[in-house]
Tab-separated table of C-alpha atoms in Angstrom:
chain	number	residue	atom	x	y	z
A	23	MET	CA	165.799	228.047	-26.860
A	24	VAL	CA	166.214	224.195	-27.216
A	25	ASN	CA	163.436	222.101	-27.880
A	26	ARG	CA	163.347	218.557	-25.602
A	27	GLN	CA	162.113	215.712	-27.502
A	28	MET	CA	159.349	214.238	-25.307
A	29	THR	CA	159.112	210.576	-25.335
A	30	MET	CA	155.802	208.637	-25.736
A	31	PHE	CA	155.241	205.927	-23.375
A	32	LEU	CA	152.180	203.731	-23.523
A	33	TYR	CA	149.889	203.229	-20.402
A	34	ARG	CA	147.565	200.777	-19.094
A	35	VAL	CA	145.598	202.029	-15.598
A	36	ALA	CA	142.794	202.041	-13.858
A	37	ARG	CA	140.624	204.294	-13.417
A	38	ALA	CA	138.442	205.389	-8.895
A	39	ASP	CA	135.524	203.306	-10.221
A	40	GLY	CA	137.302	200.151	-11.922
A	41	ALA	CA	137.247	201.354	-15.118
A	42	VAL	CA	140.567	199.987	-17.106
A	43	LEU	CA	142.151	202.547	-19.713
A	44	GLU	CA	145.068	202.335	-22.010
A	45	GLY	CA	146.686	204.834	-23.979
A	46	GLN	CA	149.152	206.984	-24.528
A	47	ALA	CA	150.900	210.130	-22.896
A	48	GLU	CA	154.224	212.423	-23.623
A	49	GLY	CA	157.159	213.127	-21.062
A	50	ASP	CA	160.893	213.695	-20.127
A	51	ASN	CA	160.947	210.118	-18.616
A	52	GLU	CA	159.021	206.765	-17.024
A	53	GLN	CA	159.073	208.328	-12.984
A	54	ALA	CA	157.701	211.645	-14.647
A	55	VAL	CA	154.658	210.455	-16.584
A	56	GLN	CA	153.619	207.557	-13.888
A	57	ALA	CA	153.922	210.859	-11.380
A	58	GLN	CA	151.578	212.564	-14.125
A	59	LEU	CA	149.211	209.622	-14.178
A	60	GLU	CA	148.676	209.161	-10.225
A	61	GLN	CA	148.206	212.929	-9.906
A	62	GLN	CA	144.941	212.108	-11.902
A	63	GLY	CA	143.855	210.013	-10.044
A	64	PHE	CA	144.950	206.813	-11.710
A	65	LEU	CA	146.279	203.548	-10.717
A	66	VAL	CA	148.999	202.306	-12.679
A	67	PHE	CA	149.452	198.972	-13.893
A	68	ASN	CA	151.575	198.899	-16.689
A	69	LEU	CA	153.912	202.036	-17.949
A	70	ARG	CA	156.387	201.416	-21.477
A	71	ARG	CA	158.464	203.785	-24.109
A	72	ARG	CA	156.776	203.531	-27.488
A	73	GLY	CA	160.353	202.564	-28.980
A	74	ALA	CA	160.279	200.217	-32.282
A	75	TRP	CA	159.639	197.557	-30.439
A	76	SER	CA	156.632	198.493	-28.873
A	77	GLN	CA	154.892	199.829	-31.978
A	78	MET	CA	155.668	196.614	-33.422
A	79	ARG	CA	153.609	194.914	-30.301
A	80	LEU	CA	151.114	197.759	-29.551
A	81	GLY	CA	148.232	195.049	-29.784
A	82	GLY	CA	150.155	193.016	-27.540
A	83	PHE	CA	151.059	195.258	-25.192
A	84	LEU	CA	147.109	196.310	-24.656
A	85	GLY	CA	146.151	193.344	-24.879
A	86	ARG	CA	143.957	193.792	-28.051
A	87	ARG	CA	143.996	192.758	-31.203
A	88	ALA	CA	143.684	195.577	-33.594
A	89	LEU	CA	140.724	195.665	-36.317
A	90	PRO	CA	141.622	194.885	-39.706
A	91	GLN	CA	141.129	198.050	-41.875
A	92	GLN	CA	138.446	196.297	-44.098
A	93	GLU	CA	135.971	195.773	-40.743
A	94	PHE	CA	136.873	198.752	-39.394
A	95	LEU	CA	135.924	200.249	-42.929
A	96	VAL	CA	132.401	198.738	-42.549
A	97	PHE	CA	132.173	199.762	-38.706
A	98	ASN	CA	132.535	203.026	-39.918
A	99	GLN	CA	129.659	202.732	-42.282
A	100	GLU	CA	127.531	201.644	-40.155
A	101	PHE	CA	128.524	204.485	-37.868
A	102	LEU	CA	128.196	207.260	-40.654
A	103	ALA	CA	124.520	205.614	-41.470
A	104	LEU	CA	123.029	205.675	-37.797
A	105	VAL	CA	124.751	209.691	-37.421
A	106	LYS	CA	123.258	210.893	-40.700
A	107	ALA	CA	119.720	209.185	-39.390
A	108	GLY	CA	119.742	211.552	-36.875
A	109	LEU	CA	120.749	209.531	-33.710
A	110	PRO	CA	122.252	210.546	-30.678
A	111	ILE	CA	125.880	209.687	-30.140
A	112	LEU	CA	125.292	207.761	-27.324
A	113	LYS	CA	122.558	205.670	-29.016
A	114	ALA	CA	123.932	205.156	-32.771
A	115	TRP	CA	127.564	203.628	-30.804
A	116	SER	CA	125.197	200.953	-28.611
A	117	LEU	CA	123.863	199.771	-31.474
A	118	LEU	CA	127.597	199.473	-33.025
A	119	ILE	CA	128.752	197.609	-29.626
A	120	GLU	CA	125.616	195.216	-30.677
A	121	ARG	CA	127.004	194.663	-33.618
A	122	THR	CA	130.559	193.813	-32.945
A	123	GLN	CA	131.875	190.166	-32.564
A	124	GLN	CA	135.072	190.658	-32.132
A	125	HIS	CA	135.956	190.586	-28.463
A	126	SER	CA	138.792	192.545	-27.620
A	127	PHE	CA	136.963	195.769	-30.186
A	128	HIS	CA	133.921	194.816	-28.610
A	129	ASP	CA	135.756	196.046	-25.077
A	130	SER	CA	137.476	198.962	-26.140
A	131	LEU	CA	133.385	199.750	-27.686
A	132	LEU	CA	131.795	199.091	-24.592
A	133	ALA	CA	134.664	201.618	-22.403
A	134	VAL	CA	134.760	204.487	-24.901
A	135	ARG	CA	130.849	204.152	-23.808
A	136	ARG	CA	131.104	204.620	-19.882
A	137	ASP	CA	133.436	207.006	-20.813
A	138	ILE	CA	131.112	209.352	-23.131
A	139	ARG	CA	128.535	208.570	-20.645
A	140	ALA	CA	130.820	210.393	-18.264
A	141	GLY	CA	130.837	213.459	-19.743
A	142	THR	CA	133.970	212.893	-22.180
A	143	ALA	CA	133.884	213.472	-25.684
A	144	LEU	CA	134.246	210.774	-28.330
A	145	SER	CA	137.364	211.913	-29.452
A	146	ASP	CA	139.041	211.948	-26.214
A	147	ALA	CA	137.537	208.495	-25.561
A	148	LEU	CA	138.986	207.006	-28.748
A	149	ALA	CA	142.300	208.405	-28.196
A	150	ARG	CA	142.368	206.323	-25.052
A	151	TYR	CA	142.439	202.954	-26.767
A	152	PRO	CA	145.095	203.713	-29.883
A	153	GLY	CA	144.726	199.877	-30.619
A	154	HIS	CA	142.011	199.942	-32.308
A	155	PHE	CA	141.247	203.682	-33.184
A	156	PRO	CA	144.206	205.686	-34.795
A	157	GLU	CA	145.757	209.199	-34.195
A	158	LEU	CA	144.445	209.769	-37.782
A	159	TYR	CA	140.700	208.889	-36.994
A	160	VAL	CA	140.501	210.567	-33.646
A	161	ALA	CA	142.468	213.622	-35.147
A	162	SER	CA	139.519	213.507	-37.874
A	163	ILE	CA	136.826	213.093	-35.346
A	164	ARG	CA	137.817	216.099	-32.955
A	165	ALA	CA	137.333	218.128	-36.851
A	166	GLY	CA	133.807	216.751	-36.700
A	167	GLU	CA	133.056	217.791	-33.398
A	168	GLN	CA	134.567	221.194	-32.809
A	169	SER	CA	133.021	222.328	-36.423
A	170	GLY	CA	130.053	220.378	-35.963
A	171	ASN	CA	129.679	218.625	-39.201
A	172	LEU	CA	130.995	215.078	-38.254
A	173	PRO	CA	128.945	213.321	-40.892
A	174	ALA	CA	131.207	214.867	-43.791
A	175	VAL	CA	133.904	214.203	-42.089
A	176	LEU	CA	133.344	210.682	-41.216
A	177	ASP	CA	132.305	210.612	-45.154
A	178	ARG	CA	136.145	212.121	-46.010
A	179	TYR	CA	137.677	209.557	-43.616
A	180	ILE	CA	135.878	206.411	-45.236
A	181	ASN	CA	136.977	207.412	-48.761
A	182	TYR	CA	140.503	207.883	-47.601
A	183	LEU	CA	140.294	204.335	-45.952
A	184	LYS	CA	138.968	202.776	-49.333
A	185	LEU	CA	141.448	204.620	-51.226
A	186	MET	CA	144.320	202.934	-48.727
A	187	ILE	CA	142.630	199.742	-48.696
A	188	ALA	CA	142.353	199.231	-52.837
A	189	LEU	CA	146.407	200.735	-52.831
A	190	ARG	CA	147.156	198.264	-50.425
A	191	GLN	CA	145.238	195.461	-52.427
A	192	LYS	CA	146.993	196.244	-56.044
A	193	THR	CA	150.306	196.250	-54.602
A	194	ILE	CA	149.492	192.475	-52.820
A	195	LYS	CA	147.823	191.596	-56.025
A	196	ALA	CA	150.765	192.967	-58.103
A	197	LEU	CA	153.624	190.684	-55.689
A	198	ALA	CA	151.032	187.803	-54.894
A	199	TYR	CA	151.762	185.941	-59.284
A	200	PRO	CA	155.451	186.608	-58.981
A	201	ALA	CA	155.625	184.947	-55.053
A	202	PHE	CA	153.267	182.201	-56.637
A	203	LEU	CA	155.441	181.706	-58.815
A	204	VAL	CA	158.762	181.255	-56.606
A	205	LEU	CA	157.071	179.325	-54.400
A	206	VAL	CA	156.201	176.631	-57.120
A	207	GLY	CA	159.514	176.928	-58.352
A	208	VAL	CA	161.265	176.043	-55.680
A	209	SER	CA	158.696	173.050	-54.806
A	210	VAL	CA	160.091	171.858	-57.849
A	211	ILE	CA	163.430	172.181	-57.648
A	212	ALA	CA	163.683	171.157	-53.996
A	213	PHE	CA	161.370	167.995	-55.557
A	214	MET	CA	163.992	167.070	-57.951
A	215	LEU	CA	167.004	167.346	-55.365
A	216	THR	CA	165.387	165.414	-52.886
A	217	TYR	CA	163.399	162.923	-54.730
A	218	VAL	CA	164.389	162.393	-58.732
A	219	LEU	CA	168.205	162.894	-58.257
A	220	PRO	CA	168.928	160.107	-55.231
A	221	THR	CA	166.875	157.694	-57.415
A	222	PHE	CA	168.898	158.094	-60.304
A	223	SER	CA	171.980	158.316	-58.360
A	224	ALA	CA	170.955	154.474	-56.876
A	225	ILE	CA	170.851	153.341	-60.340
A	226	TYR	CA	173.802	154.632	-61.518
A	227	GLY	CA	176.132	153.816	-58.627
A	228	ASP	CA	174.425	149.663	-59.518
A	229	THR	CA	174.944	150.244	-63.294
A	230	GLY	CA	179.062	151.419	-61.868
A	231	THR	CA	178.769	153.307	-64.931
A	232	ASP	CA	181.823	156.265	-64.423
A	233	LEU	CA	179.787	159.567	-63.684
A	234	PRO	CA	180.464	162.934	-65.602
A	235	PRO	CA	181.631	165.837	-63.611
A	236	ALA	CA	178.573	167.908	-63.602
A	237	THR	CA	176.578	164.776	-62.239
A	238	GLN	CA	179.307	163.998	-59.582
A	239	MET	CA	179.295	167.627	-58.376
A	240	LEU	CA	175.397	168.189	-58.456
A	241	ILE	CA	175.123	164.562	-56.011
A	242	ALA	CA	177.725	165.441	-53.865
A	243	LEU	CA	176.118	168.961	-52.879
A	244	VAL	CA	172.492	167.427	-52.859
A	245	ARG	CA	174.570	165.292	-50.331
A	246	THR	CA	176.460	167.684	-48.826
A	247	ILE	CA	172.687	169.628	-47.835
A	248	GLN	CA	170.908	166.193	-47.235
A	249	SER	CA	174.095	164.908	-44.355
A	250	HIS	CA	173.789	168.749	-42.724
A	251	PHE	CA	170.155	169.962	-43.393
A	252	VAL	CA	169.632	170.060	-39.570
A	253	LEU	CA	172.186	172.333	-38.681
A	254	ALA	CA	171.270	174.161	-41.804
A	255	MET	CA	168.394	175.192	-40.373
A	256	VAL	CA	169.660	176.138	-37.031
A	257	ALA	CA	172.019	178.443	-38.475
A	258	LEU	CA	168.689	179.319	-41.041
A	259	ALA	CA	166.474	180.163	-38.228
A	260	SER	CA	169.058	181.703	-35.795
A	261	LEU	CA	170.255	183.524	-38.886
A	262	ALA	CA	166.456	185.298	-39.209
A	263	GLY	CA	166.045	185.257	-35.393
A	264	ALA	CA	168.815	187.592	-35.322
A	265	CYS	CA	167.957	189.795	-37.906
A	266	ARG	CA	164.063	190.088	-36.158
A	267	LEU	CA	165.835	191.256	-33.190
A	268	TRP	CA	167.948	193.605	-35.022
A	269	LEU	CA	164.603	195.111	-36.891
A	270	ARG	CA	162.780	195.158	-33.794
A	271	THR	CA	165.122	197.889	-33.012
A	272	GLU	CA	165.379	202.136	-33.826
A	273	ALA	CA	168.487	201.769	-35.346
A	274	GLY	CA	168.227	198.380	-37.033
A	275	ARG	CA	164.815	199.658	-38.726
A	276	ALA	CA	165.957	203.253	-39.913
A	277	ALA	CA	169.210	201.260	-41.493
A	278	TRP	CA	166.864	198.537	-43.116
A	279	ASP	CA	164.192	201.564	-44.111
A	280	ARG	CA	167.293	203.668	-45.640
A	281	MET	CA	168.355	200.331	-47.299
A	282	LEU	CA	164.990	199.729	-49.150
A	283	LEU	CA	164.932	203.279	-50.130
A	284	ARG	CA	167.792	203.205	-52.122
A	285	LEU	CA	167.221	200.487	-53.731
A	286	PRO	CA	167.151	200.839	-57.575
A	287	LEU	CA	163.486	199.778	-58.377
A	288	VAL	CA	162.028	198.930	-54.767
A	289	GLY	CA	163.094	202.638	-53.445
A	290	GLU	CA	160.949	204.258	-55.952
A	291	LEU	CA	158.513	202.080	-55.591
A	292	LEU	CA	158.070	202.584	-52.579
A	293	ARG	CA	158.931	206.379	-52.911
A	294	GLN	CA	155.727	206.604	-54.613
A	295	HIS	CA	153.485	204.902	-52.172
A	296	HIS	CA	154.729	206.951	-49.331
A	297	THR	CA	154.206	209.918	-51.487
A	298	ILE	CA	150.362	208.766	-52.141
A	299	GLN	CA	149.667	207.900	-48.099
A	300	LEU	CA	151.258	211.747	-47.064
A	301	THR	CA	148.754	213.465	-49.986
A	302	ARG	CA	145.666	211.406	-49.176
A	303	THR	CA	146.330	211.501	-45.910
A	304	LEU	CA	146.966	215.321	-45.417
A	305	ALA	CA	144.561	216.324	-47.601
A	306	THR	CA	141.749	214.202	-45.579
A	307	LEU	CA	142.943	216.166	-42.264
A	308	LEU	CA	142.810	220.032	-44.044
A	309	ALA	CA	139.504	219.302	-45.298
A	310	GLY	CA	138.341	218.365	-42.146
A	311	GLY	CA	139.329	221.873	-40.648
A	312	ILE	CA	142.607	220.879	-38.820
A	313	PRO	CA	145.784	222.964	-38.397
A	314	VAL	CA	148.481	222.320	-41.318
A	315	VAL	CA	151.300	221.362	-38.073
A	316	GLN	CA	148.425	219.142	-36.630
A	317	ALA	CA	147.538	217.373	-39.791
A	318	LEU	CA	151.024	216.605	-40.270
A	319	GLN	CA	151.229	215.601	-36.942
A	320	GLY	CA	148.622	213.493	-37.866
A	321	VAL	CA	150.382	211.870	-41.567
A	322	GLN	CA	153.113	211.056	-39.039
A	323	GLU	CA	151.164	207.668	-38.010
A	324	VAL	CA	150.524	206.643	-41.885
A	325	VAL	CA	154.680	207.417	-42.573
A	326	THR	CA	156.149	203.601	-41.326
A	327	ASN	CA	159.770	204.597	-42.963
A	328	ARG	CA	161.911	205.909	-39.984
A	329	PRO	CA	163.779	208.356	-42.147
A	330	LEU	CA	160.890	209.335	-43.963
A	331	ALA	CA	159.071	209.454	-40.538
A	332	ALA	CA	162.801	211.798	-39.490
A	333	GLY	CA	162.804	214.077	-42.172
A	334	LEU	CA	158.219	214.444	-41.344
A	335	ALA	CA	159.484	215.160	-37.757
A	336	ARG	CA	161.136	218.184	-39.388
A	337	ALA	CA	158.855	219.651	-41.321
A	338	VAL	CA	156.328	219.520	-38.640
A	339	ASN	CA	158.685	221.877	-36.730
A	340	ARG	CA	159.779	224.066	-39.678
A	341	VAL	CA	155.883	224.665	-40.401
A	342	ARG	CA	155.080	225.353	-36.978
A	343	GLU	CA	158.213	228.406	-37.096
A	344	GLY	CA	156.764	229.646	-39.784
A	345	THR	CA	158.175	228.346	-43.362
A	346	SER	CA	156.097	227.278	-45.884
A	347	LEU	CA	154.701	223.414	-46.513
A	348	SER	CA	156.314	222.895	-49.324
A	349	GLN	CA	159.975	223.990	-48.464
A	350	ALA	CA	159.209	222.128	-45.279
A	351	LEU	CA	158.683	219.029	-46.941
A	352	GLU	CA	161.452	219.973	-49.404
A	353	GLU	CA	164.348	219.756	-46.543
A	354	GLY	CA	163.233	216.981	-45.438
A	355	GLY	CA	163.407	215.038	-48.542
A	356	LEU	CA	160.077	213.633	-48.653
A	357	LEU	CA	158.229	214.311	-51.778
A	358	PRO	CA	159.533	214.289	-55.626
A	359	ARG	CA	160.168	218.006	-57.443
A	360	LEU	CA	157.173	217.450	-58.908
A	361	ALA	CA	154.897	216.784	-56.155
A	362	LEU	CA	156.532	220.028	-53.830
A	363	GLU	CA	156.257	222.075	-56.720
A	364	MET	CA	152.056	221.324	-56.749
A	365	ILE	CA	152.420	221.918	-53.358
A	366	GLY	CA	153.776	225.767	-53.957
A	367	VAL	CA	150.481	226.269	-55.983
A	368	GLY	CA	148.090	225.159	-54.136
A	369	GLU	CA	149.889	227.507	-50.989
A	370	GLU	CA	149.951	230.747	-53.409
A	371	THR	CA	146.221	229.828	-54.556
A	372	GLY	CA	145.170	229.326	-51.361
A	373	SER	CA	143.583	225.378	-52.984
A	374	LEU	CA	145.862	223.525	-51.411
A	375	ASP	CA	143.364	220.287	-50.319
A	376	PRO	CA	142.553	220.113	-53.758
A	377	MET	CA	145.986	220.292	-55.121
A	378	LEU	CA	147.314	217.829	-52.681
A	379	ARG	CA	144.398	215.129	-54.007
A	380	ASP	CA	145.696	216.070	-57.492
A	381	ILE	CA	149.189	214.937	-56.725
A	382	ALA	CA	147.557	211.890	-54.584
A	383	GLU	CA	145.861	210.853	-58.321
A	384	LEU	CA	148.733	211.678	-60.252
A	385	TYR	CA	151.325	209.329	-58.363
A	386	GLU	CA	148.768	206.377	-58.105
A	387	GLY	CA	147.671	206.184	-62.123
A	388	GLY	CA	152.121	206.554	-62.375
A	389	LEU	CA	152.297	203.642	-59.220
A	390	ASP	CA	149.197	201.323	-61.329
A	391	GLN	CA	151.301	202.244	-64.429
A	392	ARG	CA	155.059	201.539	-62.828
A	393	LEU	CA	153.484	197.918	-60.990
A	394	THR	CA	152.513	196.996	-64.530
A	395	GLN	CA	155.900	197.298	-66.071
A	396	VAL	CA	157.618	195.661	-63.335
A	397	MET	CA	155.527	192.419	-63.277
A	398	THR	CA	155.554	192.905	-67.078
A	399	TRP	CA	159.364	192.123	-66.742
A	400	ILE	CA	159.960	189.999	-63.593
A	401	GLU	CA	157.221	187.509	-64.321
A	402	PRO	CA	158.434	185.794	-67.859
A	403	ALA	CA	162.134	186.657	-65.821
A	404	LEU	CA	161.009	183.946	-62.940
A	405	LEU	CA	159.967	181.395	-65.672
A	406	LEU	CA	162.820	182.185	-67.263
A	407	VAL	CA	164.973	181.262	-64.631
A	408	MET	CA	163.075	178.422	-63.061
A	409	GLY	CA	162.552	177.186	-66.321
A	410	VAL	CA	166.645	177.379	-67.076
A	411	THR	CA	167.278	175.717	-63.619
A	412	VAL	CA	164.572	173.082	-63.815
A	413	GLY	CA	166.490	172.311	-67.518
A	414	ALA	CA	170.150	172.126	-66.070
A	415	ILE	CA	169.462	169.891	-63.471
A	416	VAL	CA	167.467	167.305	-65.841
A	417	ILE	CA	170.050	167.384	-68.639
A	418	ILE	CA	172.634	167.008	-66.122
A	419	MET	CA	170.593	164.259	-63.972
A	420	TYR	CA	170.322	162.385	-67.757
A	421	LEU	CA	174.495	163.220	-68.850
A	422	PRO	CA	175.553	159.982	-67.582
A	423	VAL	CA	172.461	158.144	-70.268
A	424	PHE	CA	173.530	159.679	-73.003
A	425	GLN	CA	177.423	158.908	-71.905
A	426	ILE	CA	176.021	154.757	-72.062
A	427	SER	CA	173.989	155.631	-75.092
A	428	GLU	CA	177.595	156.534	-76.697
A	429	ALA	CA	179.799	153.899	-75.667
A	430	ILE	CA	177.109	151.520	-76.751
A	431	LYS	CA	177.438	152.564	-80.256
């Protein structure tokens, strides 16, 4: 029997009582999903396939802006404190609504409270608003409801979120200084070429001195850029727009992600980053009592690289067929050899959760060390390139002065 790949659709519907709901549903096509929603008594406002474009514009389609990770962390810390204090879910949710200031998130919380009052489980109510509550979070809450230990599950998710935020901040911090150097260097070079060099050119023109070939070439280049500046900007904007549209397509995004993985240094760092995300997320879900197949499906949300996501989808099918987790991940080309061997040991010894956490910690240390090494090389290299470029421009501008000095002697 051939398993058909179901398509995911985003919907915006209204219930009979007037409440507007948003969520996602699977189906063979748009007509089938719409018929399914109408059979449930919903009035369908919007229905769109969740492809590459819709994943990127999820918040725009649902009319909601996703909450930043740091704010979502604070929200869950408050939620955990209220639950630990023994407050009922509905009362705790009402207090959280009073403390929430972001308008769109506040609306989602109100809608979730309405669903809870109507008898819907918290996890099912959250699943209707994927713009604010990720599938991973919903799966964790559902596991807490089923096990009757929601505080422990929330605590694990909060720790996971802290680690993911820390990983993202480390990456941003590592890239911030090189980006600043590039920005300053480009600004200095642009200032010299657009202001200083034309001033020198006018002075040399008044003296009637024959300019050296290098100075003539640099002045001609700057004049060409100035005369075609508008056209060049239009061309660059068109090229950027075309690339952006191409990256919004499934084929374009997959090709881009594949190219990034093949880059000598960037590919290695990306694979380590995705290894940490995959193992840390999988460990969090398994520790919450979620089955392996369902946990792997939850992990798919955090894997943004298209080739790796496709490999993870194949791994889910292989595990569902009875293949071991380590073998399925190996066939999907998802993890390094060392990580796969450690997962195999964890499966054999029945300690998969702690082993996955050990893998994440191992590669976090490796990523920190690698980023430190890369920054140690990049920063002086950028300074050298910028210094040589600026120095060359200054020397070329002053060549006529040296020529005049030699002629006077």
